[in-house]
């Protein structure tokens, strides 16, 4: 068992990011048994859940003439446009059925405001509007995070870099992560996370 100041952060292990889902990550479901085993090691366990309204502005369908995976400028910066995914209350937004969600202490939802996306578990994509997760972890005395889940190059990376920036010790378990990997984004993410002092393990 790990010390009580260590938390496991499980990012977006949802049906839409697994094979057959709307924004499927290759081999995404392979992380589930590894994460289930890891959950036994940690006292503090947090799940994040991508949770969008049907008219979310990160969906390509909301922008006339735009296709998924194209990039547009938003008031808060560049935004990749996605196929509709993780729509609130749908089966796609549900956790993978084999993920042992009953063990989790907290489920933090993100991306629920129409006008802004939220890759990070800590801040929306303006990088300044908090989700509340930092307050939760701090008040529980957590200082070190192990991060796992989907997708390595988007939500896991943004969460890990924000956490490192806020002073948490951060380790990524690469065997329990899978990437979307568009245009070299996985390689870029690995480099950016190493630069931020994040330990890439496995
Ligand atoms: C994610 C793209 C859009 C993720 C979420 O969980 O990495 N990626 N929404
Ligand atoms: Zn999303």
JSON list of C-alpha atoms and ligand atoms in Angstrom, two decimals:
[
{"chain": "A", "resi": 1, "resn": "UNK", "atom": "CA", "xyz": [0.00, 0.00, 0.00]},
{"chain": "A", "resi": 2, "resn": "UNK", "atom": "CA", "xyz": [1.26, 3.48, -0.90]},
{"chain": "A", "resi": 3, "resn": "UNK", "atom": "CA", "xyz": [1.49, 6.33, 1.58]},
{"chain": "A", "resi": 4, "resn": "UNK", "atom": "CA", "xyz": [-1.66, 8.42, 2.12]},
{"chain": "A", "resi": 5, "resn": "UNK", "atom": "CA", "xyz": [-0.08, 11.44, 0.37]},
{"chain": "A", "resi": 6, "resn": "UNK", "atom": "CA", "xyz": [-0.04, 9.56, -2.95]},
{"chain": "A", "resi": 7, "resn": "UNK", "atom": "CA", "xyz": [-3.07, 9.55, -5.23]},
{"chain": "A", "resi": 8, "resn": "UNK", "atom": "CA", "xyz": [-3.98, 7.63, -8.37]},
{"chain": "A", "resi": 9, "resn": "UNK", "atom": "CA", "xyz": [-5.62, 9.85, -11.00]},
{"chain": "A", "resi": 10, "resn": "UNK", "atom": "CA", "xyz": [-7.52, 7.82, -13.61]},
{"chain": "A", "resi": 11, "resn": "UNK", "atom": "CA", "xyz": [-8.24, 9.94, -16.67]},
{"chain": "A", "resi": 12, "resn": "UNK", "atom": "CA", "xyz": [-11.26, 9.41, -18.95]},
{"chain": "A", "resi": 13, "resn": "UNK", "atom": "CA", "xyz": [-11.47, 5.59, -19.15]},
{"chain": "A", "resi": 14, "resn": "UNK", "atom": "CA", "xyz": [-14.81, 5.91, -20.95]},
{"chain": "A", "resi": 15, "resn": "UNK", "atom": "CA", "xyz": [-16.52, 3.90, -23.68]},
{"chain": "A", "resi": 16, "resn": "UNK", "atom": "CA", "xyz": [-16.09, 6.58, -26.35]},
{"chain": "A", "resi": 17, "resn": "UNK", "atom": "CA", "xyz": [-12.28, 6.40, -25.98]},
{"chain": "A", "resi": 18, "resn": "UNK", "atom": "CA", "xyz": [-12.25, 2.60, -26.21]},
{"chain": "A", "resi": 19, "resn": "UNK", "atom": "CA", "xyz": [-12.48, 0.44, -29.36]},
{"chain": "A", "resi": 20, "resn": "UNK", "atom": "CA", "xyz": [-15.96, 0.87, -30.89]},
{"chain": "A", "resi": 21, "resn": "UNK", "atom": "CA", "xyz": [-16.37, 4.33, -29.32]},
{"chain": "A", "resi": 22, "resn": "UNK", "atom": "CA", "xyz": [-16.88, 7.68, -31.04]},
{"chain": "A", "resi": 23, "resn": "UNK", "atom": "CA", "xyz": [-13.28, 8.84, -30.47]},
{"chain": "A", "resi": 24, "resn": "UNK", "atom": "CA", "xyz": [-11.65, 5.45, -30.06]},
{"chain": "A", "resi": 25, "resn": "UNK", "atom": "CA", "xyz": [-8.03, 5.28, -28.92]},
{"chain": "A", "resi": 26, "resn": "UNK", "atom": "CA", "xyz": [-6.23, 2.23, -30.36]},
{"chain": "A", "resi": 27, "resn": "UNK", "atom": "CA", "xyz": [-6.07, -0.47, -27.69]},
{"chain": "A", "resi": 28, "resn": "UNK", "atom": "CA", "xyz": [-7.68, 1.94, -25.18]},
{"chain": "A", "resi": 29, "resn": "UNK", "atom": "CA", "xyz": [-9.43, -0.83, -23.25]},
{"chain": "A", "resi": 30, "resn": "UNK", "atom": "CA", "xyz": [-6.07, -2.56, -22.56]},
{"chain": "A", "resi": 31, "resn": "UNK", "atom": "CA", "xyz": [-5.50, -0.11, -19.69]},
{"chain": "A", "resi": 32, "resn": "UNK", "atom": "CA", "xyz": [-8.51, -1.33, -17.71]},
{"chain": "A", "resi": 33, "resn": "UNK", "atom": "CA", "xyz": [-7.04, -4.46, -16.02]},
{"chain": "A", "resi": 34, "resn": "UNK", "atom": "CA", "xyz": [-3.79, -2.62, -15.24]},
{"chain": "A", "resi": 35, "resn": "UNK", "atom": "CA", "xyz": [-5.69, 0.27, -13.65]},
{"chain": "A", "resi": 36, "resn": "UNK", "atom": "CA", "xyz": [-7.92, -2.10, -11.66]},
{"chain": "A", "resi": 37, "resn": "UNK", "atom": "CA", "xyz": [-4.80, -3.68, -10.16]},
{"chain": "A", "resi": 38, "resn": "UNK", "atom": "CA", "xyz": [-3.22, -0.29, -9.44]},
{"chain": "A", "resi": 39, "resn": "UNK", "atom": "CA", "xyz": [-6.35, 0.86, -7.59]},
{"chain": "A", "resi": 40, "resn": "UNK", "atom": "CA", "xyz": [-5.59, -1.68, -4.85]},
{"chain": "A", "resi": 41, "resn": "UNK", "atom": "CA", "xyz": [-2.26, 0.05, -4.15]},
{"chain": "A", "resi": 42, "resn": "UNK", "atom": "CA", "xyz": [-3.58, 3.56, -3.53]},
{"chain": "A", "resi": 43, "resn": "UNK", "atom": "CA", "xyz": [-5.64, 4.97, -0.70]},
{"chain": "A", "resi": 44, "resn": "UNK", "atom": "CA", "xyz": [-6.71, 8.04, -2.68]},
{"chain": "A", "resi": 45, "resn": "UNK", "atom": "CA", "xyz": [-8.25, 7.26, -6.07]},
{"chain": "A", "resi": 46, "resn": "UNK", "atom": "CA", "xyz": [-9.87, 9.82, -8.38]},
{"chain": "A", "resi": 47, "resn": "UNK", "atom": "CA", "xyz": [-11.67, 9.21, -11.68]},
{"chain": "A", "resi": 48, "resn": "UNK", "atom": "CA", "xyz": [-12.13, 11.91, -14.29]},
{"chain": "A", "resi": 49, "resn": "UNK", "atom": "CA", "xyz": [-15.02, 11.83, -16.76]},
{"chain": "A", "resi": 50, "resn": "UNK", "atom": "CA", "xyz": [-15.16, 13.82, -20.00]},
{"chain": "A", "resi": 51, "resn": "UNK", "atom": "CA", "xyz": [-18.74, 15.17, -19.91]},
{"chain": "A", "resi": 52, "resn": "UNK", "atom": "CA", "xyz": [-19.95, 17.35, -22.79]},
{"chain": "A", "resi": 53, "resn": "UNK", "atom": "CA", "xyz": [-23.32, 18.84, -23.69]},
{"chain": "A", "resi": 54, "resn": "UNK", "atom": "CA", "xyz": [-24.51, 17.74, -27.15]},
{"chain": "A", "resi": 55, "resn": "UNK", "atom": "CA", "xyz": [-23.83, 21.23, -28.56]},
{"chain": "A", "resi": 56, "resn": "UNK", "atom": "CA", "xyz": [-20.28, 21.50, -27.16]},
{"chain": "A", "resi": 57, "resn": "UNK", "atom": "CA", "xyz": [-18.07, 23.86, -29.17]},
{"chain": "A", "resi": 58, "resn": "UNK", "atom": "CA", "xyz": [-15.24, 21.27, -29.35]},
{"chain": "A", "resi": 59, "resn": "UNK", "atom": "CA", "xyz": [-17.48, 19.19, -31.64]},
{"chain": "A", "resi": 60, "resn": "UNK", "atom": "CA", "xyz": [-16.74, 19.70, -35.36]},
{"chain": "A", "resi": 61, "resn": "UNK", "atom": "CA", "xyz": [-20.45, 19.45, -36.10]},
{"chain": "A", "resi": 62, "resn": "UNK", "atom": "CA", "xyz": [-20.99, 22.80, -34.33]},
{"chain": "A", "resi": 63, "resn": "UNK", "atom": "CA", "xyz": [-18.79, 24.58, -36.89]},
{"chain": "A", "resi": 64, "resn": "UNK", "atom": "CA", "xyz": [-20.09, 24.91, -40.44]},
{"chain": "A", "resi": 65, "resn": "UNK", "atom": "CA", "xyz": [-17.77, 23.32, -43.00]},
{"chain": "A", "resi": 66, "resn": "UNK", "atom": "CA", "xyz": [-15.33, 21.94, -40.41]},
{"chain": "A", "resi": 67, "resn": "UNK", "atom": "CA", "xyz": [-14.29, 18.31, -40.06]},
{"chain": "A", "resi": 68, "resn": "UNK", "atom": "CA", "xyz": [-13.12, 16.35, -37.01]},
{"chain": "A", "resi": 69, "resn": "UNK", "atom": "CA", "xyz": [-9.38, 16.72, -36.24]},
{"chain": "A", "resi": 70, "resn": "UNK", "atom": "CA", "xyz": [-9.15, 20.18, -37.88]},
{"chain": "A", "resi": 71, "resn": "UNK", "atom": "CA", "xyz": [-7.90, 22.95, -35.60]},
{"chain": "A", "resi": 72, "resn": "UNK", "atom": "CA", "xyz": [-9.64, 26.30, -35.03]},
{"chain": "A", "resi": 73, "resn": "UNK", "atom": "CA", "xyz": [-8.88, 29.42, -32.99]},
{"chain": "A", "resi": 74, "resn": "UNK", "atom": "CA", "xyz": [-11.06, 29.89, -29.93]},
{"chain": "A", "resi": 75, "resn": "UNK", "atom": "CA", "xyz": [-11.00, 32.88, -27.54]},
{"chain": "A", "resi": 76, "resn": "UNK", "atom": "CA", "xyz": [-8.84, 30.75, -25.18]},
{"chain": "A", "resi": 77, "resn": "UNK", "atom": "CA", "xyz": [-6.43, 29.47, -27.86]},
{"chain": "A", "resi": 78, "resn": "UNK", "atom": "CA", "xyz": [-6.20, 26.68, -30.43]},
{"chain": "A", "resi": 79, "resn": "UNK", "atom": "CA", "xyz": [-8.78, 23.93, -30.26]},
{"chain": "A", "resi": 80, "resn": "UNK", "atom": "CA", "xyz": [-8.80, 20.59, -32.08]},
{"chain": "A", "resi": 81, "resn": "UNK", "atom": "CA", "xyz": [-12.32, 19.80, -33.31]},
{"chain": "A", "resi": 82, "resn": "UNK", "atom": "CA", "xyz": [-13.55, 16.35, -32.34]},
{"chain": "A", "resi": 83, "resn": "UNK", "atom": "CA", "xyz": [-16.29, 14.01, -33.43]},
{"chain": "A", "resi": 84, "resn": "UNK", "atom": "CA", "xyz": [-19.20, 14.14, -30.98]},
{"chain": "A", "resi": 85, "resn": "UNK", "atom": "CA", "xyz": [-18.05, 12.15, -27.93]},
{"chain": "A", "resi": 86, "resn": "UNK", "atom": "CA", "xyz": [-18.76, 11.69, -24.22]},
{"chain": "A", "resi": 87, "resn": "UNK", "atom": "CA", "xyz": [-22.14, 13.37, -24.48]},
{"chain": "A", "resi": 88, "resn": "UNK", "atom": "CA", "xyz": [-23.65, 13.74, -21.00]},
{"chain": "A", "resi": 89, "resn": "UNK", "atom": "CA", "xyz": [-25.77, 10.76, -20.00]},
{"chain": "A", "resi": 90, "resn": "UNK", "atom": "CA", "xyz": [-24.96, 8.60, -23.04]},
{"chain": "A", "resi": 91, "resn": "UNK", "atom": "CA", "xyz": [-23.42, 5.12, -23.09]},
{"chain": "A", "resi": 92, "resn": "UNK", "atom": "CA", "xyz": [-20.33, 6.64, -24.73]},
{"chain": "A", "resi": 93, "resn": "UNK", "atom": "CA", "xyz": [-19.76, 8.87, -21.71]},
{"chain": "A", "resi": 94, "resn": "UNK", "atom": "CA", "xyz": [-20.08, 5.95, -19.28]},
{"chain": "A", "resi": 95, "resn": "UNK", "atom": "CA", "xyz": [-16.95, 4.39, -17.80]},
{"chain": "A", "resi": 96, "resn": "UNK", "atom": "CA", "xyz": [-15.66, 1.19, -19.40]},
{"chain": "A", "resi": 97, "resn": "UNK", "atom": "CA", "xyz": [-17.88, -1.54, -17.90]},
{"chain": "A", "resi": 98, "resn": "UNK", "atom": "CA", "xyz": [-14.89, -3.47, -16.48]},
{"chain": "A", "resi": 99, "resn": "UNK", "atom": "CA", "xyz": [-13.34, -0.45, -14.72]},
{"chain": "A", "resi": 100, "resn": "UNK", "atom": "CA", "xyz": [-13.80, -0.89, -10.98]},
{"chain": "A", "resi": 101, "resn": "UNK", "atom": "CA", "xyz": [-15.38, 2.50, -10.40]},
{"chain": "A", "resi": 102, "resn": "UNK", "atom": "CA", "xyz": [-16.79, 1.48, -7.00]},
{"chain": "A", "resi": 103, "resn": "UNK", "atom": "CA", "xyz": [-13.26, 1.83, -5.55]},
{"chain": "A", "resi": 104, "resn": "UNK", "atom": "CA", "xyz": [-13.00, 5.52, -6.47]},
{"chain": "A", "resi": 105, "resn": "UNK", "atom": "CA", "xyz": [-13.22, 8.27, -3.84]},
{"chain": "A", "resi": 106, "resn": "UNK", "atom": "CA", "xyz": [-14.18, 11.04, -6.26]},
{"chain": "A", "resi": 107, "resn": "UNK", "atom": "CA", "xyz": [-15.40, 11.41, -9.82]},
{"chain": "A", "resi": 108, "resn": "UNK", "atom": "CA", "xyz": [-14.53, 14.76, -11.35]},
{"chain": "A", "resi": 109, "resn": "UNK", "atom": "CA", "xyz": [-16.41, 15.75, -14.50]},
{"chain": "A", "resi": 110, "resn": "UNK", "atom": "CA", "xyz": [-14.99, 18.19, -17.01]},
{"chain": "A", "resi": 111, "resn": "UNK", "atom": "CA", "xyz": [-15.85, 19.82, -20.33]},
{"chain": "A", "resi": 112, "resn": "UNK", "atom": "CA", "xyz": [-19.44, 20.48, -19.26]},
{"chain": "A", "resi": 113, "resn": "UNK", "atom": "CA", "xyz": [-19.50, 24.14, -20.32]},
{"chain": "A", "resi": 114, "resn": "UNK", "atom": "CA", "xyz": [-20.54, 24.54, -23.95]},
{"chain": "A", "resi": 115, "resn": "UNK", "atom": "CA", "xyz": [-18.10, 27.31, -24.80]},
{"chain": "A", "resi": 116, "resn": "UNK", "atom": "CA", "xyz": [-14.84, 25.81, -23.52]},
{"chain": "A", "resi": 117, "resn": "UNK", "atom": "CA", "xyz": [-13.12, 22.42, -23.61]},
{"chain": "A", "resi": 118, "resn": "UNK", "atom": "CA", "xyz": [-11.32, 20.95, -20.61]},
{"chain": "A", "resi": 119, "resn": "UNK", "atom": "CA", "xyz": [-8.59, 18.41, -21.29]},
{"chain": "A", "resi": 120, "resn": "UNK", "atom": "CA", "xyz": [-6.94, 18.82, -17.91]},
{"chain": "A", "resi": 121, "resn": "UNK", "atom": "CA", "xyz": [-8.41, 17.43, -14.71]},
{"chain": "A", "resi": 122, "resn": "UNK", "atom": "CA", "xyz": [-7.29, 20.67, -13.01]},
{"chain": "A", "resi": 123, "resn": "UNK", "atom": "CA", "xyz": [-8.11, 23.55, -15.38]},
{"chain": "A", "resi": 124, "resn": "UNK", "atom": "CA", "xyz": [-10.33, 24.18, -18.38]},
{"chain": "A", "resi": 125, "resn": "UNK", "atom": "CA", "xyz": [-8.55, 24.89, -21.66]},
{"chain": "A", "resi": 126, "resn": "UNK", "atom": "CA", "xyz": [-8.07, 28.59, -20.79]},
{"chain": "A", "resi": 127, "resn": "UNK", "atom": "CA", "xyz": [-5.53, 27.08, -18.33]},
{"chain": "A", "resi": 128, "resn": "UNK", "atom": "CA", "xyz": [-6.96, 29.21, -15.50]},
{"chain": "A", "resi": 129, "resn": "UNK", "atom": "CA", "xyz": [-10.55, 28.17, -14.65]},
{"chain": "A", "resi": 130, "resn": "UNK", "atom": "CA", "xyz": [-10.18, 25.50, -11.94]},
{"chain": "A", "resi": 131, "resn": "UNK", "atom": "CA", "xyz": [-12.17, 22.25, -11.84]},
{"chain": "A", "resi": 132, "resn": "UNK", "atom": "CA", "xyz": [-11.79, 22.02, -8.06]},
{"chain": "A", "resi": 133, "resn": "UNK", "atom": "CA", "xyz": [-9.56, 18.92, -8.10]},
{"chain": "A", "resi": 134, "resn": "UNK", "atom": "CA", "xyz": [-6.54, 20.79, -6.69]},
{"chain": "A", "resi": 135, "resn": "UNK", "atom": "CA", "xyz": [-8.55, 21.86, -3.63]},
{"chain": "A", "resi": 136, "resn": "UNK", "atom": "CA", "xyz": [-9.78, 18.31, -3.07]},
{"chain": "A", "resi": 137, "resn": "UNK", "atom": "CA", "xyz": [-6.30, 16.79, -3.25]},
{"chain": "A", "resi": 138, "resn": "UNK", "atom": "CA", "xyz": [-4.67, 19.49, -1.12]},
{"chain": "A", "resi": 139, "resn": "UNK", "atom": "CA", "xyz": [-7.26, 19.26, 1.62]},
{"chain": "A", "resi": 140, "resn": "UNK", "atom": "CA", "xyz": [-6.70, 15.49, 1.70]},
{"chain": "A", "resi": 141, "resn": "UNK", "atom": "CA", "xyz": [-2.96, 16.06, 2.09]},
{"chain": "A", "resi": 142, "resn": "UNK", "atom": "CA", "xyz": [-2.01, 14.63, -1.30]},
{"chain": "A", "resi": 143, "resn": "UNK", "atom": "CA", "xyz": [1.37, 15.73, -2.69]},
{"chain": "A", "resi": 144, "resn": "UNK", "atom": "CA", "xyz": [2.22, 13.03, -5.24]},
{"chain": "A", "resi": 145, "resn": "UNK", "atom": "CA", "xyz": [0.22, 11.75, -8.18]},
{"chain": "A", "resi": 146, "resn": "UNK", "atom": "CA", "xyz": [0.39, 8.67, -10.37]},
{"chain": "A", "resi": 147, "resn": "UNK", "atom": "CA", "xyz": [-1.54, 9.29, -13.58]},
{"chain": "A", "resi": 148, "resn": "UNK", "atom": "CA", "xyz": [-3.07, 6.74, -15.94]},
{"chain": "A", "resi": 149, "resn": "UNK", "atom": "CA", "xyz": [-5.76, 6.60, -18.61]},
{"chain": "A", "resi": 150, "resn": "UNK", "atom": "CA", "xyz": [-6.79, 8.10, -21.95]},
{"chain": "A", "resi": 151, "resn": "UNK", "atom": "CA", "xyz": [-5.54, 9.77, -23.94]},
{"chain": "A", "resi": 152, "resn": "UNK", "atom": "CA", "xyz": [-1.80, 10.13, -23.22]},
{"chain": "A", "resi": 153, "resn": "UNK", "atom": "CA", "xyz": [-1.31, 13.04, -25.62]},
{"chain": "A", "resi": 154, "resn": "UNK", "atom": "CA", "xyz": [-4.42, 15.05, -24.66]},
{"chain": "A", "resi": 155, "resn": "UNK", "atom": "CA", "xyz": [-6.19, 14.74, -21.31]},
{"chain": "A", "resi": 156, "resn": "UNK", "atom": "CA", "xyz": [-3.44, 12.80, -19.53]},
{"chain": "A", "resi": 157, "resn": "UNK", "atom": "CA", "xyz": [-0.71, 15.16, -20.75]},
{"chain": "A", "resi": 158, "resn": "UNK", "atom": "CA", "xyz": [-2.63, 18.35, -19.90]},
{"chain": "A", "resi": 159, "resn": "UNK", "atom": "CA", "xyz": [-3.50, 16.99, -16.44]},
{"chain": "A", "resi": 160, "resn": "UNK", "atom": "CA", "xyz": [0.08, 15.89, -15.74]},
{"chain": "A", "resi": 161, "resn": "UNK", "atom": "CA", "xyz": [1.64, 19.19, -16.84]},
{"chain": "A", "resi": 162, "resn": "UNK", "atom": "CA", "xyz": [-0.83, 21.26, -14.81]},
{"chain": "A", "resi": 163, "resn": "UNK", "atom": "CA", "xyz": [-0.16, 19.06, -11.77]},
{"chain": "A", "resi": 164, "resn": "UNK", "atom": "CA", "xyz": [3.60, 19.44, -12.12]},
{"chain": "A", "resi": 165, "resn": "UNK", "atom": "CA", "xyz": [3.19, 23.21, -12.57]},
{"chain": "A", "resi": 166, "resn": "UNK", "atom": "CA", "xyz": [1.23, 23.32, -9.30]},
{"chain": "A", "resi": 167, "resn": "UNK", "atom": "CA", "xyz": [3.98, 21.52, -7.44]},
{"chain": "A", "resi": 168, "resn": "UNK", "atom": "CA", "xyz": [2.75, 17.93, -7.28]},
{"chain": "A", "resi": 169, "resn": "UNK", "atom": "CA", "xyz": [5.24, 15.15, -7.87]},
{"chain": "A", "resi": 170, "resn": "UNK", "atom": "CA", "xyz": [3.93, 13.43, -11.00]},
{"chain": "A", "resi": 171, "resn": "UNK", "atom": "CA", "xyz": [4.58, 9.95, -12.39]},
{"chain": "A", "resi": 172, "resn": "UNK", "atom": "CA", "xyz": [2.93, 8.66, -15.56]},
{"chain": "A", "resi": 173, "resn": "UNK", "atom": "CA", "xyz": [2.46, 4.92, -15.86]},
{"chain": "A", "resi": 174, "resn": "UNK", "atom": "CA", "xyz": [2.85, 4.60, -19.64]},
{"chain": "A", "resi": 175, "resn": "UNK", "atom": "CA", "xyz": [1.70, 0.96, -19.63]},
{"chain": "A", "resi": 176, "resn": "UNK", "atom": "CA", "xyz": [-1.65, 2.17, -18.28]},
{"chain": "A", "resi": 177, "resn": "UNK", "atom": "CA", "xyz": [-2.05, 4.97, -20.87]},
{"chain": "A", "resi": 178, "resn": "UNK", "atom": "CA", "xyz": [-2.87, 4.96, -24.60]},
{"chain": "A", "resi": 179, "resn": "UNK", "atom": "CA", "xyz": [-2.62, 7.84, -27.11]},
{"chain": "A", "resi": 180, "resn": "UNK", "atom": "CA", "xyz": [-4.71, 9.33, -29.94]},
{"chain": "A", "resi": 181, "resn": "UNK", "atom": "CA", "xyz": [-1.37, 10.16, -31.65]},
{"chain": "A", "resi": 182, "resn": "UNK", "atom": "CA", "xyz": [-2.30, 12.63, -34.40]},
{"chain": "A", "resi": 183, "resn": "UNK", "atom": "CA", "xyz": [0.59, 14.33, -36.28]},
{"chain": "A", "resi": 184, "resn": "UNK", "atom": "CA", "xyz": [3.27, 13.20, -33.84]},
{"chain": "A", "resi": 185, "resn": "UNK", "atom": "CA", "xyz": [1.32, 14.38, -30.79]},
{"chain": "A", "resi": 186, "resn": "UNK", "atom": "CA", "xyz": [2.47, 11.42, -28.66]},
{"chain": "A", "resi": 187, "resn": "UNK", "atom": "CA", "xyz": [6.16, 12.16, -29.25]},
{"chain": "A", "resi": 188, "resn": "UNK", "atom": "CA", "xyz": [5.54, 15.85, -28.50]},
{"chain": "A", "resi": 189, "resn": "UNK", "atom": "CA", "xyz": [3.64, 14.98, -25.35]},
{"chain": "A", "resi": 190, "resn": "UNK", "atom": "CA", "xyz": [6.42, 12.71, -24.09]},
{"chain": "A", "resi": 191, "resn": "UNK", "atom": "CA", "xyz": [9.00, 15.48, -24.62]},
{"chain": "A", "resi": 192, "resn": "UNK", "atom": "CA", "xyz": [6.83, 18.17, -22.99]},
{"chain": "A", "resi": 193, "resn": "UNK", "atom": "CA", "xyz": [6.13, 15.97, -19.97]},
{"chain": "A", "resi": 194, "resn": "UNK", "atom": "CA", "xyz": [9.81, 15.08, -19.50]},
{"chain": "A", "resi": 195, "resn": "UNK", "atom": "CA", "xyz": [10.68, 18.79, -19.72]},
{"chain": "A", "resi": 196, "resn": "UNK", "atom": "CA", "xyz": [8.09, 19.48, -17.01]},
{"chain": "A", "resi": 197, "resn": "UNK", "atom": "CA", "xyz": [9.85, 17.05, -14.66]},
{"chain": "A", "resi": 198, "resn": "UNK", "atom": "CA", "xyz": [7.24, 14.30, -14.96]},
{"chain": "A", "resi": 199, "resn": "UNK", "atom": "CA", "xyz": [8.54, 10.76, -14.52]},
{"chain": "A", "resi": 200, "resn": "UNK", "atom": "CA", "xyz": [7.50, 8.52, -17.44]},
{"chain": "A", "resi": 201, "resn": "UNK", "atom": "CA", "xyz": [7.45, 4.96, -16.13]},
{"chain": "A", "resi": 202, "resn": "UNK", "atom": "CA", "xyz": [6.81, 1.66, -17.90]},
{"chain": "B", "resi": 1, "resn": "LIG", "atom": "C1", "xyz": [-9.91, 13.75, -24.72]},
{"chain": "B", "resi": 1, "resn": "LIG", "atom": "C2", "xyz": [-10.08, 14.71, -26.79]},
{"chain": "B", "resi": 1, "resn": "LIG", "atom": "C3", "xyz": [-11.31, 15.25, -26.46]},
{"chain": "B", "resi": 1, "resn": "LIG", "atom": "C4", "xyz": [-9.11, 12.89, -23.79]},
{"chain": "B", "resi": 1, "resn": "LIG", "atom": "C5", "xyz": [-11.11, 14.28, -24.36]},
{"chain": "B", "resi": 1, "resn": "LIG", "atom": "O1", "xyz": [-9.68, 12.32, -22.83]},
{"chain": "B", "resi": 1, "resn": "LIG", "atom": "O2", "xyz": [-7.88, 12.78, -24.01]},
{"chain": "B", "resi": 1, "resn": "LIG", "atom": "N1", "xyz": [-9.39, 13.96, -25.93]},
{"chain": "B", "resi": 1, "resn": "LIG", "atom": "N2", "xyz": [-11.82, 15.03, -25.24]},
{"chain": "B", "resi": 2, "resn": "LIG", "atom": "ZN1", "xyz": [-13.78, 15.68, -24.85]}
]
